[in-house]
Amino acid sequence: DAGVTQSPTHLIKTRGQQVTLRCSPKSGHDTVSWYQQALGQGPQFIFQYYEEEERQRGNFPDRFSGHQFPNYSSELNVNALLLGDSALYLCASSLVGTGDLDTQYFGPGTRLTVL
Amino acid sequence: GEDVEQSLFLSVREGDSSVINCTYTDSSSTYLYWYKQEPGAGLQLLTYIFSNMDMKQDQRLTVLLNKKDKHLSLRIADTQTGDSAIYFCAETGFRDDKIIFGKGTRLHILP
């Protein structure tokens, strides 16, 4: 049973560029959440996608956008990269409606470095 | 606003018990979690507790919740070298999809 997978593992970009990160959810899951984890910090919620729509959003600017495909995989896009966008980007998947707790399973993350 | 606080470092001798503490501010927190993160790895959900519970035990792990003081703790019995990692306290509100994380406590195991 494949867990949550993310690609690429590492990425280096320069300021002003755009980046796309990808996530495949755990088999059977239909919901994908994205988190940003800066060095030495806990993960911060960016947004969640369910049924190909953004369901909830954290306190991130519009430069951060996403998409969910019919196969439940998801992309995170960041435009006009800033140095402060350097972080580990974590994807988590869950299955809505499994109970009071829709447990989120995390992938290994994509390490983005902005120079 | 929502906030989760935890101490940044803890050193424990192998075989002793580790106790990691956490405080949170959101009184509507419904679920409280402990996640483990090892170097180069994603987050692993260790255990969680529902807000109407006081304690939960799972093998070597014991979670204590004091809802009045908004204080959560994780006790790891018989700490092993494999327990060396960063432990994150986290919470969600009722029907809230986002998880609010603390900054993590780095657990260091002394020989």
GROMACS .gro file of C-alpha atoms in nm:
model
  226
    1ASP     CA    1   0.000   0.000   0.000
    2ALA     CA    2   0.174   0.314  -0.125
    3GLY     CA    3   0.184   0.597   0.121
    4VAL     CA    4   0.188   0.966   0.036
    5THR     CA    5   0.450   1.045  -0.227
    6GLN     CA    6   0.591   1.383  -0.322
    7SER     CA    7   0.810   1.506  -0.605
    8PRO     CA    8   1.067   1.633  -0.646
    9THR     CA    9   1.265   1.558  -0.329
   10HIS     CA   10   1.477   1.870  -0.358
   11LEU     CA   11   1.449   2.182  -0.568
   12ILE     CA   12   1.661   2.495  -0.608
   13LYS     CA   13   1.511   2.810  -0.760
   14THR     CA   14   1.601   3.178  -0.777
   15ARG     CA   15   1.400   3.473  -0.657
   16GLY     CA   16   1.112   3.569  -0.884
   17GLN     CA   17   1.080   3.224  -1.040
   18GLN     CA   18   0.778   2.999  -1.019
   19VAL     CA   19   0.770   2.645  -0.882
   20THR     CA   20   0.531   2.349  -0.894
   21LEU     CA   21   0.537   2.074  -0.635
   22ARG     CA   22   0.346   1.749  -0.671
   23CYS     CA   23   0.175   1.510  -0.433
   24SER     CA   24   0.009   1.172  -0.473
   25PRO     CA   25  -0.216   1.080  -0.181
   26LYS     CA   26  -0.219   0.751   0.003
   27SER     CA   27  -0.422   0.489  -0.181
   28GLY     CA   28  -0.793   0.535  -0.107
   29HIS     CA   29  -0.760   0.893   0.017
   30ASP     CA   30  -0.949   1.181  -0.144
   31THR     CA   31  -0.825   1.491   0.037
   32VAL     CA   32  -0.487   1.662   0.018
   33SER     CA   33  -0.349   1.927   0.254
   34TRP     CA   34  -0.030   2.127   0.206
   35TYR     CA   35   0.196   2.259   0.481
   36GLN     CA   36   0.508   2.475   0.483
   37GLN     CA   37   0.777   2.391   0.738
   38ALA     CA   38   1.051   2.653   0.770
   39LEU     CA   39   1.378   2.551   0.932
   40GLY     CA   40   1.338   2.508   1.306
   41GLN     CA   41   0.964   2.564   1.293
   42GLY     CA   42   0.655   2.351   1.301
   43PRO     CA   43   0.452   2.298   0.983
   44GLN     CA   44   0.208   2.573   0.889
   45PHE     CA   45  -0.115   2.496   0.705
   46ILE     CA   46  -0.132   2.640   0.352
   47PHE     CA   47  -0.458   2.493   0.216
   48GLN     CA   48  -0.661   2.179   0.168
   49TYR     CA   49  -0.819   2.037  -0.148
   50TYR     CA   50  -1.122   1.813  -0.163
   51GLU     CA   51  -1.331   1.728  -0.469
   52GLU     CA   52  -1.094   1.938  -0.680
   53GLU     CA   53  -1.172   2.255  -0.485
   54GLU     CA   54  -0.991   2.451  -0.219
   55ARG     CA   55  -1.174   2.367   0.102
   56GLN     CA   56  -0.984   2.572   0.358
   57ARG     CA   57  -0.691   2.811   0.343
   58GLY     CA   58  -0.434   2.925   0.595
   59ASN     CA   59  -0.267   3.263   0.619
   60PHE     CA   60  -0.067   3.251   0.295
   61PRO     CA   61  -0.064   3.507   0.011
   62ASP     CA   62  -0.225   3.450  -0.328
   63ARG     CA   63   0.120   3.365  -0.469
   64PHE     CA   64   0.047   3.020  -0.326
   65SER     CA   65  -0.208   2.833  -0.532
   66GLY     CA   66  -0.303   2.474  -0.581
   67HIS     CA   67  -0.492   2.225  -0.782
   68GLN     CA   68  -0.640   1.882  -0.732
   69PHE     CA   69  -0.688   1.642  -1.018
   70PRO     CA   70  -0.966   1.384  -1.069
   71ASN     CA   71  -0.728   1.110  -0.948
   72TYR     CA   72  -0.695   1.307  -0.619
   73SER     CA   73  -0.330   1.399  -0.677
   74SER     CA   74  -0.244   1.760  -0.616
   75GLU     CA   75  -0.004   2.037  -0.712
   76LEU     CA   76   0.118   2.334  -0.513
   77ASN     CA   77   0.228   2.635  -0.718
   78VAL     CA   78   0.425   2.925  -0.582
   79ASN     CA   79   0.477   3.234  -0.799
   80ALA     CA   80   0.729   3.517  -0.765
   81LEU     CA   81   0.945   3.321  -0.523
   82LEU     CA   82   1.098   3.502  -0.226
   83LEU     CA   83   1.396   3.397  -0.017
   84GLY     CA   84   1.153   3.339   0.269
   85ASP     CA   85   0.973   3.070   0.070
   86SER     CA   86   1.269   2.837   0.132
   87ALA     CA   87   1.124   2.553   0.338
   88LEU     CA   88   1.018   2.191   0.349
   89TYR     CA   89   0.678   2.158   0.184
   90LEU     CA   90   0.473   1.873   0.324
   91CYS     CA   91   0.172   1.712   0.169
   92ALA     CA   92  -0.078   1.520   0.380
   93SER     CA   93  -0.368   1.306   0.263
   94SER     CA   94  -0.682   1.192   0.436
   95LEU     CA   95  -1.021   1.040   0.363
   96VAL     CA   96  -1.316   1.260   0.440
   97GLY     CA   97  -1.598   1.107   0.631
   98THR     CA   98  -1.416   0.819   0.797
   99GLY     CA   99  -1.523   0.943   1.138
  100ASP     CA  100  -1.470   1.234   1.368
  101LEU     CA  101  -1.097   1.220   1.303
  102ASP     CA  102  -0.992   1.227   0.938
  103THR     CA  103  -0.635   1.124   1.011
  104GLN     CA  104  -0.382   1.305   0.793
  105TYR     CA  105  -0.088   1.099   0.668
  106PHE     CA  106   0.219   1.299   0.570
  107GLY     CA  107   0.461   1.252   0.284
  108PRO     CA  108   0.839   1.298   0.314
  109GLY     CA  109   0.825   1.651   0.177
  110THR     CA  110   0.993   1.858  -0.093
  111ARG     CA  111   1.287   2.073   0.020
  112LEU     CA  112   1.270   2.405  -0.170
  113THR     CA  113   1.570   2.638  -0.162
  114VAL     CA  114   1.532   2.987  -0.307
  115LEU     CA  115   1.858   3.169  -0.388
  116GLY     CA  116  -0.553   3.334   1.804
  117GLU     CA  117  -0.451   2.973   1.794
  118ASP     CA  118  -0.109   2.896   1.935
  119VAL     CA  119   0.077   2.586   2.049
  120GLU     CA  120   0.387   2.619   2.267
  121GLN     CA  121   0.645   2.358   2.362
  122SER     CA  122   1.001   2.356   2.491
  123LEU     CA  123   1.264   2.324   2.220
  124PHE     CA  124   1.502   2.067   2.368
  125LEU     CA  125   1.497   1.770   2.603
  126SER     CA  126   1.785   1.538   2.696
  127VAL     CA  127   1.711   1.201   2.855
  128ARG     CA  128   1.927   0.902   2.946
  129GLU     CA  129   1.857   0.578   2.763
  130GLY     CA  130   1.614   0.366   2.965
  131ASP     CA  131   1.465   0.662   3.152
  132SER     CA  132   1.123   0.811   3.083
  133SER     CA  133   1.088   1.119   2.863
  134VAL     CA  134   0.817   1.374   2.928
  135ILE     CA  135   0.746   1.634   2.661
  136ASN     CA  136   0.510   1.915   2.755
  137CYS     CA  137   0.289   2.141   2.546
  138THR     CA  138   0.040   2.422   2.605
  139TYR     CA  139  -0.223   2.547   2.365
  140THR     CA  140  -0.454   2.846   2.358
  141ASP     CA  141  -0.756   2.739   2.151
  142SER     CA  142  -1.030   2.642   2.394
  143SER     CA  143  -1.228   2.485   2.110
  144SER     CA  144  -0.951   2.235   2.035
  145THR     CA  145  -1.111   1.901   1.965
  146TYR     CA  146  -0.820   1.672   1.888
  147LEU     CA  147  -0.468   1.700   2.022
  148TYR     CA  148  -0.186   1.513   1.854
  149TRP     CA  149   0.173   1.411   1.895
  150TYR     CA  150   0.375   1.375   1.576
  151LYS     CA  151   0.732   1.246   1.542
  152GLN     CA  152   0.976   1.370   1.277
  153GLU     CA  153   1.307   1.198   1.215
  154PRO     CA  154   1.583   1.360   1.006
  155GLY     CA  155   1.493   1.367   0.637
  156ALA     CA  156   1.153   1.212   0.699
  157GLY     CA  157   0.797   1.336   0.701
  158LEU     CA  158   0.571   1.352   1.002
  159GLN     CA  159   0.456   1.033   1.169
  160LEU     CA  160   0.140   1.045   1.379
  161LEU     CA  161   0.229   0.884   1.711
  162THR     CA  162  -0.095   0.923   1.900
  163TYR     CA  163  -0.386   1.157   1.952
  164ILE     CA  164  -0.638   1.231   2.224
  165PHE     CA  165  -0.992   1.362   2.203
  166SER     CA  166  -1.058   1.668   2.415
  167ASN     CA  167  -1.306   1.491   2.643
  168MET     CA  168  -1.040   1.241   2.755
  169ASP     CA  169  -0.787   1.287   3.036
  170MET     CA  170  -0.543   1.014   2.947
  171LYS     CA  171  -0.457   0.774   2.670
  172GLN     CA  172  -0.200   0.495   2.687
  173ASP     CA  173  -0.054   0.311   2.390
  174GLN     CA  174   0.233   0.074   2.467
  175ARG     CA  175   0.526   0.294   2.578
  176LEU     CA  176   0.336   0.617   2.513
  177THR     CA  177   0.111   0.792   2.764
  178VAL     CA  178  -0.072   1.113   2.681
  179LEU     CA  179  -0.211   1.331   2.959
  180LEU     CA  180  -0.453   1.617   2.892
  181ASN     CA  181  -0.542   1.890   3.141
  182LYS     CA  182  -0.814   2.076   2.956
  183LYS     CA  183  -0.859   2.336   3.230
  184ASP     CA  184  -0.494   2.443   3.202
  185LYS     CA  185  -0.477   2.365   2.826
  186HIS     CA  186  -0.174   2.145   2.894
  187LEU     CA  187  -0.081   1.830   2.705
  188SER     CA  188   0.208   1.594   2.778
  189LEU     CA  189   0.363   1.292   2.614
  190ARG     CA  190   0.548   1.038   2.827
  191ILE     CA  191   0.773   0.786   2.657
  192ALA     CA  192   0.863   0.500   2.888
  193ASP     CA  193   1.201   0.323   2.863
  194THR     CA  194   1.339   0.573   2.611
  195GLN     CA  195   1.551   0.415   2.339
  196THR     CA  196   1.802   0.560   2.090
  197GLY     CA  197   1.541   0.514   1.818
  198ASP     CA  198   1.322   0.766   1.999
  199SER     CA  199   1.567   1.042   1.910
  200ALA     CA  200   1.364   1.282   1.692
  201ILE     CA  201   1.164   1.605   1.696
  202TYR     CA  202   0.823   1.572   1.858
  203PHE     CA  203   0.543   1.808   1.755
  204CYS     CA  204   0.239   1.885   1.961
  205ALA     CA  205  -0.058   1.982   1.742
  206GLU     CA  206  -0.430   2.051   1.762
  207THR     CA  207  -0.740   2.090   1.548
  208GLY     CA  208  -1.075   2.246   1.624
  209PHE     CA  209  -1.414   2.087   1.575
  210ARG     CA  210  -1.476   2.024   1.203
  211ASP     CA  211  -1.159   2.219   1.128
  212ASP     CA  212  -0.933   2.074   0.863
  213LYS     CA  213  -0.612   2.255   0.943
  214ILE     CA  214  -0.371   2.123   1.204
  215ILE     CA  215  -0.192   2.383   1.420
  216PHE     CA  216   0.158   2.268   1.517
  217GLY     CA  217   0.400   2.375   1.785
  218LYS     CA  218   0.764   2.439   1.695
  219GLY     CA  219   0.870   2.094   1.806
  220THR     CA  220   1.078   1.951   2.090
  221ARG     CA  221   1.408   1.790   1.994
  222LEU     CA  222   1.459   1.479   2.207
  223HIS     CA  223   1.822   1.383   2.258
  224ILE     CA  224   1.908   1.046   2.408
  225LEU     CA  225   2.216   1.024   2.631
  226PRO     CA  226   2.402   0.691   2.651
   0.00000   0.00000   0.00000
